[in-house]
Short mmCIF file of N, CA and C in Angstrom, two decimals:
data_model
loop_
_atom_site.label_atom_id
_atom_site.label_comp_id
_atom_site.label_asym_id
_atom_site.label_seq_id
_atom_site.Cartn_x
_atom_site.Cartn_y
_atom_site.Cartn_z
N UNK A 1 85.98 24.57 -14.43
CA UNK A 1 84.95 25.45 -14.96
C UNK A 1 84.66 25.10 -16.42
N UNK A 2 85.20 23.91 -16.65
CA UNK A 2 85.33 24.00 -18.56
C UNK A 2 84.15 23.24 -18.59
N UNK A 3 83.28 22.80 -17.92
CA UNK A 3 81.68 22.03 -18.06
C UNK A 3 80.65 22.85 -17.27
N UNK A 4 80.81 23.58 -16.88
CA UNK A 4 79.99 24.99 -16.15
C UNK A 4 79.35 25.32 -17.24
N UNK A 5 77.89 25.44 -17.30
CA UNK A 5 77.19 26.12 -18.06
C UNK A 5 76.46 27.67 -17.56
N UNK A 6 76.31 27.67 -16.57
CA UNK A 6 75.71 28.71 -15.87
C UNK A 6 76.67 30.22 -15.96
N UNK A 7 76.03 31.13 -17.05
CA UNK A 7 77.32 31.95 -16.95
C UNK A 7 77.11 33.07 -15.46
N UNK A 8 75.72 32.90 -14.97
CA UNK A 8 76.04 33.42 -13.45
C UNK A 8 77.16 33.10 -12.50
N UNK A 9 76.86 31.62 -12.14
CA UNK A 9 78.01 31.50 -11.64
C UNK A 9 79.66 31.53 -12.19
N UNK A 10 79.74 31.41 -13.41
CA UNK A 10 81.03 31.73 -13.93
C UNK A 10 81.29 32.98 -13.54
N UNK A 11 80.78 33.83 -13.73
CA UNK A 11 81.28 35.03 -13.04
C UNK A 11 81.33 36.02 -11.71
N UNK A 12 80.48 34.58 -11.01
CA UNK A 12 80.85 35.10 -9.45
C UNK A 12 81.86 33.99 -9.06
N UNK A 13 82.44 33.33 -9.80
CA UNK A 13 83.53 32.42 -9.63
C UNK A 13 84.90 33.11 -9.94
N UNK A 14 84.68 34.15 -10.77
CA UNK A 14 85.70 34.74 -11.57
C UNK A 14 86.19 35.96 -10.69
N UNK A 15 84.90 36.68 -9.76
CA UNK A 15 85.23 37.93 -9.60
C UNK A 15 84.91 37.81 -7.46
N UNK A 16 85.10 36.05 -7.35
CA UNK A 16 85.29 35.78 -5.70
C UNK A 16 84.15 36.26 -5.15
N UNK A 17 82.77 36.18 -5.34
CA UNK A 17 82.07 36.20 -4.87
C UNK A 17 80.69 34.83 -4.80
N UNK A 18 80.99 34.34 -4.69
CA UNK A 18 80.03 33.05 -4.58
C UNK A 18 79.45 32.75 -3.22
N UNK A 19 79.86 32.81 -2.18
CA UNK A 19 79.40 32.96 -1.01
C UNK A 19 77.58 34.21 -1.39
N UNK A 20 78.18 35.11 -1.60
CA UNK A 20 77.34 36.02 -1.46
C UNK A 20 75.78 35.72 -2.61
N UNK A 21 76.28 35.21 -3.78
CA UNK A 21 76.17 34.38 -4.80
C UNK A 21 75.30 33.38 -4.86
N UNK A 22 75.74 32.43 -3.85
CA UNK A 22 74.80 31.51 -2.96
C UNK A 22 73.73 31.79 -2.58
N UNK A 23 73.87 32.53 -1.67
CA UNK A 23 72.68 33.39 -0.89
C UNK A 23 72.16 34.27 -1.37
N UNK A 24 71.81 34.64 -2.30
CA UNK A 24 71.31 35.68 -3.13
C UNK A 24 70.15 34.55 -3.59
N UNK A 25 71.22 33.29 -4.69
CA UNK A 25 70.33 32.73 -5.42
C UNK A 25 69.04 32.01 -4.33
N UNK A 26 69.77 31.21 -3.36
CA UNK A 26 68.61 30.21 -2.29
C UNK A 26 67.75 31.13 -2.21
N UNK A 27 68.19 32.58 -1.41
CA UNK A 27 67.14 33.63 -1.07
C UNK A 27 65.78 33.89 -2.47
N UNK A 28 66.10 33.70 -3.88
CA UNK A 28 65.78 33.65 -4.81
C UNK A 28 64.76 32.80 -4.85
N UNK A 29 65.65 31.47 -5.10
CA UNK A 29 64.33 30.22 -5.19
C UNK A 29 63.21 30.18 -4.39
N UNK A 30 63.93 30.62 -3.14
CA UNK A 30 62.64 30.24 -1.93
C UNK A 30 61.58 30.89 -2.26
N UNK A 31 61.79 32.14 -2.17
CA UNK A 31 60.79 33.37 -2.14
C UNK A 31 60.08 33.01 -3.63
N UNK A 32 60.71 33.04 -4.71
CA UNK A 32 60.01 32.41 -5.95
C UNK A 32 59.39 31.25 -6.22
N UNK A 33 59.64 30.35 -5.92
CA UNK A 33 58.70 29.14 -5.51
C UNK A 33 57.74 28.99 -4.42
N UNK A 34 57.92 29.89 -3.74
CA UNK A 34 57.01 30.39 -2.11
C UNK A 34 55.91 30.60 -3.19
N UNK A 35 56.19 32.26 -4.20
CA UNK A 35 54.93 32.63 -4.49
C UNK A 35 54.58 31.85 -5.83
N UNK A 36 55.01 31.48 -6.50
CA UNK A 36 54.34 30.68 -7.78
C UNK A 36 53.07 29.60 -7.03
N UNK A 37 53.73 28.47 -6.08
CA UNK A 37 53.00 27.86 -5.35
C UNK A 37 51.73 28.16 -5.46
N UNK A 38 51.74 29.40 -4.21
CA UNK A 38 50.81 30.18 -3.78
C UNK A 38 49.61 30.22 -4.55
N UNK A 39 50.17 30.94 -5.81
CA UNK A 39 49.05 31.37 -6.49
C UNK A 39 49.00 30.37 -7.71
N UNK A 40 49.15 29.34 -7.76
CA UNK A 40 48.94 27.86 -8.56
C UNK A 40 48.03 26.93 -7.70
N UNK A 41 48.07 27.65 -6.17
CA UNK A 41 47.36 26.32 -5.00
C UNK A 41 45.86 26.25 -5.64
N UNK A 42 44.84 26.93 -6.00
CA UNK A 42 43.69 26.68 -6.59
C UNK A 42 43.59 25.76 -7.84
N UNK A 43 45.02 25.97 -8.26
CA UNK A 43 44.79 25.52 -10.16
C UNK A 43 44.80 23.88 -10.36
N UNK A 44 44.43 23.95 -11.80
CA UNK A 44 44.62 22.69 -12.14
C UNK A 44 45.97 22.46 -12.29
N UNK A 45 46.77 23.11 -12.54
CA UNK A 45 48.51 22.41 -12.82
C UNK A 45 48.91 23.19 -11.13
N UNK A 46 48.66 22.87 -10.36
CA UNK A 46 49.48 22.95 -9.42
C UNK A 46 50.44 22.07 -9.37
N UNK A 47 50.08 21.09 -9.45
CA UNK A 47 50.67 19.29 -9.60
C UNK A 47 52.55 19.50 -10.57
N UNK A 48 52.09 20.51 -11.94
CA UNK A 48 52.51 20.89 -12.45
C UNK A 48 53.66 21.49 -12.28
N UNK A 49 53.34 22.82 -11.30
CA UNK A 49 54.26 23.79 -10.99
C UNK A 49 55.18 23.14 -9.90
N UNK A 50 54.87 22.22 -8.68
CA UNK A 50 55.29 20.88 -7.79
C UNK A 50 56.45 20.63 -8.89
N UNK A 51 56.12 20.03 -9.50
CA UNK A 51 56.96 19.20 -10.69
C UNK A 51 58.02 19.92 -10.89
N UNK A 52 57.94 21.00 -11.66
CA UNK A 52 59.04 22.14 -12.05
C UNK A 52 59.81 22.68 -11.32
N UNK A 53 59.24 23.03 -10.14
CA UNK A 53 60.39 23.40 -8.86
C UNK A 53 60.82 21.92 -8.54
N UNK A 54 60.87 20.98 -8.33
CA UNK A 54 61.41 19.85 -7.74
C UNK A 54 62.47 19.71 -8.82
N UNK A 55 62.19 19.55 -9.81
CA UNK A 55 62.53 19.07 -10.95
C UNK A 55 64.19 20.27 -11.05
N UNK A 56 63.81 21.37 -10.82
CA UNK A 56 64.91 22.83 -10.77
C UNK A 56 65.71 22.41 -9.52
N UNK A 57 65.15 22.24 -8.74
CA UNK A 57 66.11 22.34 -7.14
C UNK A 57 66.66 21.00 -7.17
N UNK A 58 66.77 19.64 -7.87
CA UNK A 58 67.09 18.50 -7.79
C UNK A 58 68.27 18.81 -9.26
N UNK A 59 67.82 19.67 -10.20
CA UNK A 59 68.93 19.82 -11.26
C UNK A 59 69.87 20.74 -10.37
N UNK A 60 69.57 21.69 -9.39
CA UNK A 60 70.58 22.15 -9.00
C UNK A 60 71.58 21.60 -7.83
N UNK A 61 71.24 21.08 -7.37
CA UNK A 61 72.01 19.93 -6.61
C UNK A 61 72.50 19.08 -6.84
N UNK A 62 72.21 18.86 -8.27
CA UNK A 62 73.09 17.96 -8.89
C UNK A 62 74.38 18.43 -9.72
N UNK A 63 73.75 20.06 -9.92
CA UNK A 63 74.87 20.71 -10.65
C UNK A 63 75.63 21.35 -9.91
N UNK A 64 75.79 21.49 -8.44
CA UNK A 64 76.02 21.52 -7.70
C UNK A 64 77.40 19.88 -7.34
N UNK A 65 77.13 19.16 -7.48
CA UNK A 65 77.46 17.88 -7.08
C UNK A 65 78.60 17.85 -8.53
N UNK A 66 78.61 18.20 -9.15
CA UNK A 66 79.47 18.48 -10.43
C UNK A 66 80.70 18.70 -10.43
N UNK A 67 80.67 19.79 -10.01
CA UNK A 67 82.39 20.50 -8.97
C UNK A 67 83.02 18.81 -8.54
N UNK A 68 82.49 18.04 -8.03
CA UNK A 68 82.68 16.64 -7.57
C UNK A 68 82.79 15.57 -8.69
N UNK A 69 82.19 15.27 -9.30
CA UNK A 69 82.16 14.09 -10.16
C UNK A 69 83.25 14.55 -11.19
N UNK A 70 83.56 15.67 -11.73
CA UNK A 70 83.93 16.65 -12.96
C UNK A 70 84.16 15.20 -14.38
N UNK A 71 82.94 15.22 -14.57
CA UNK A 71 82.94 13.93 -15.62
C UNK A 71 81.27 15.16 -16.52
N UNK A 72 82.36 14.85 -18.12
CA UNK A 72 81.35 15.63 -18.63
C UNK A 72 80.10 15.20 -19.30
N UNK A 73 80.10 13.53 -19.00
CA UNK A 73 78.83 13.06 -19.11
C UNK A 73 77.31 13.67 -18.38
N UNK A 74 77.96 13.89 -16.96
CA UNK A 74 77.34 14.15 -15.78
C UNK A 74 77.01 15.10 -16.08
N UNK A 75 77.61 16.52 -16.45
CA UNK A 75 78.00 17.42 -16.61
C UNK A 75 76.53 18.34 -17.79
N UNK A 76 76.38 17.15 -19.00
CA UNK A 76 75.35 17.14 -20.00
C UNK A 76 73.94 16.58 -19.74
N UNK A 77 74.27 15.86 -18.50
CA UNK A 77 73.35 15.35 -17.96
C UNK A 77 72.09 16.28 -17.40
N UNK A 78 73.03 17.09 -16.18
CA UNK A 78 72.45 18.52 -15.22
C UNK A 78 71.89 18.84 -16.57
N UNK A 79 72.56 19.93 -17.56
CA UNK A 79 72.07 20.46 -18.26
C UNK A 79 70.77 19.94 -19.18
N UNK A 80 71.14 18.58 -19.52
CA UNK A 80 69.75 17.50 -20.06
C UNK A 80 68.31 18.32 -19.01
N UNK A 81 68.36 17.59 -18.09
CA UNK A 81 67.49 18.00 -16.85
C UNK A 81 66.89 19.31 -16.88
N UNK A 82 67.65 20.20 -17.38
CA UNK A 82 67.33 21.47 -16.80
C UNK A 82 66.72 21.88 -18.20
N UNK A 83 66.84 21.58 -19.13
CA UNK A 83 66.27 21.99 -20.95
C UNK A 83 64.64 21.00 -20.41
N UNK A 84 64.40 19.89 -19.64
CA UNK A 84 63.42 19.12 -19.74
C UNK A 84 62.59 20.32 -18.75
N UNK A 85 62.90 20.86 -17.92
CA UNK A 85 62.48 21.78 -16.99
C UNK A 85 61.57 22.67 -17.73
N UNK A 86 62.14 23.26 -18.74
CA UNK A 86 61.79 24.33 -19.46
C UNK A 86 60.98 23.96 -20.65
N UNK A 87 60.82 22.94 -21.15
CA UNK A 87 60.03 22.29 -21.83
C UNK A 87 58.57 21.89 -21.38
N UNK A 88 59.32 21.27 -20.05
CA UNK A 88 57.88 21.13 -19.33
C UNK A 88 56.97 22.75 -19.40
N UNK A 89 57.60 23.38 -18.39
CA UNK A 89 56.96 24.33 -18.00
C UNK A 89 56.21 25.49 -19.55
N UNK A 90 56.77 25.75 -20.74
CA UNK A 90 56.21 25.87 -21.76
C UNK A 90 55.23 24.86 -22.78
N UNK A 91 55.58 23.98 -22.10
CA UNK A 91 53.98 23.04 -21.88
C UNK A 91 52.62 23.10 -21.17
N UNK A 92 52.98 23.56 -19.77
CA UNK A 92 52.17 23.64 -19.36
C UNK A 92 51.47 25.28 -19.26
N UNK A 93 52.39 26.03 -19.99
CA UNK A 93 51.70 27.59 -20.26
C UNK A 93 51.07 27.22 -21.86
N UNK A 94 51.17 26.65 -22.44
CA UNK A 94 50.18 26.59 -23.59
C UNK A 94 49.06 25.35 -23.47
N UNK A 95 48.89 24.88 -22.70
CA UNK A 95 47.94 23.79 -22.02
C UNK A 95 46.98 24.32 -21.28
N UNK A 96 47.37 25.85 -20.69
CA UNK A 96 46.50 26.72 -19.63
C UNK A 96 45.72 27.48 -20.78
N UNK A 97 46.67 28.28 -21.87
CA UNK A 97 46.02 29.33 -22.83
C UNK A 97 45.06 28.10 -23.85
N UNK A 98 45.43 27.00 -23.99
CA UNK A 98 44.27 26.03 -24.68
C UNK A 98 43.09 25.75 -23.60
N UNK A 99 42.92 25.80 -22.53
CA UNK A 99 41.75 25.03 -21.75
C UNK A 99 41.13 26.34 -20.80
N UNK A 100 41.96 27.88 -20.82
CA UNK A 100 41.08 28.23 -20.45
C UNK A 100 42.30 29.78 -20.80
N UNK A 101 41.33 29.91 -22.32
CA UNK A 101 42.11 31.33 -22.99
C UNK A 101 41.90 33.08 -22.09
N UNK A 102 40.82 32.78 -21.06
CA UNK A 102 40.77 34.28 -20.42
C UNK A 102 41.53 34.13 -19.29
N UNK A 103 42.57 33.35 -19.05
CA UNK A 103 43.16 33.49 -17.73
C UNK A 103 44.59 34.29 -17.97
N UNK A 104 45.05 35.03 -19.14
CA UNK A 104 45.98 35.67 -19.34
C UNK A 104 45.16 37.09 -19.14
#
């Protein structure tokens, strides 16, 4: 756990619930990337929002894959990935309020 960044799961690690944990989060993504999709399918950054979920569910499988490698290169790596995630995506919310300011 000493390269775990996620303090969610640190503490469903701590208090034996990760099973449940699991399935909470998948149940999570799906349904949340179901509807972002959705209502991005007209837009110009749909392409965009594609990107960001791929980009999330490929950092988590890799951080996932971690527990395995336990090398803390790897380790800075996931986390690398997942800061680029969030960069992106506050990119592309001030790229929307520049090209078309009444859609907030």
């Amino acid at each position: 756990m000493k390269y775990e960044y996620s303090p969610t799961l640190l503490f469903a690690l701590r208090n034996d619930i990760f099973i449940p944990y699991m399935m909470a989060t998948f149940t999570f993504y799906y349904i949340g990337g179901y509807l972002i999709l959705k209502n991005l399918e007209d837009s110009e950054i749909y392409s965009i929002g594609v990107y960001i979920l791929l980009m999330m569910s490929l950092t988590h499988i890799l951080g996932g894959l971690s527990w395995y490698v336990l090398n803390p290169i790897y380790s800075n790596m996931v986390f690398t990935m997942s800061r680029i995630s969030i960069v992106v995506a506050i990119g592309a919310f001030i790229h929307t309020l520049i090209t078309n300011p009444n859609s907030t």
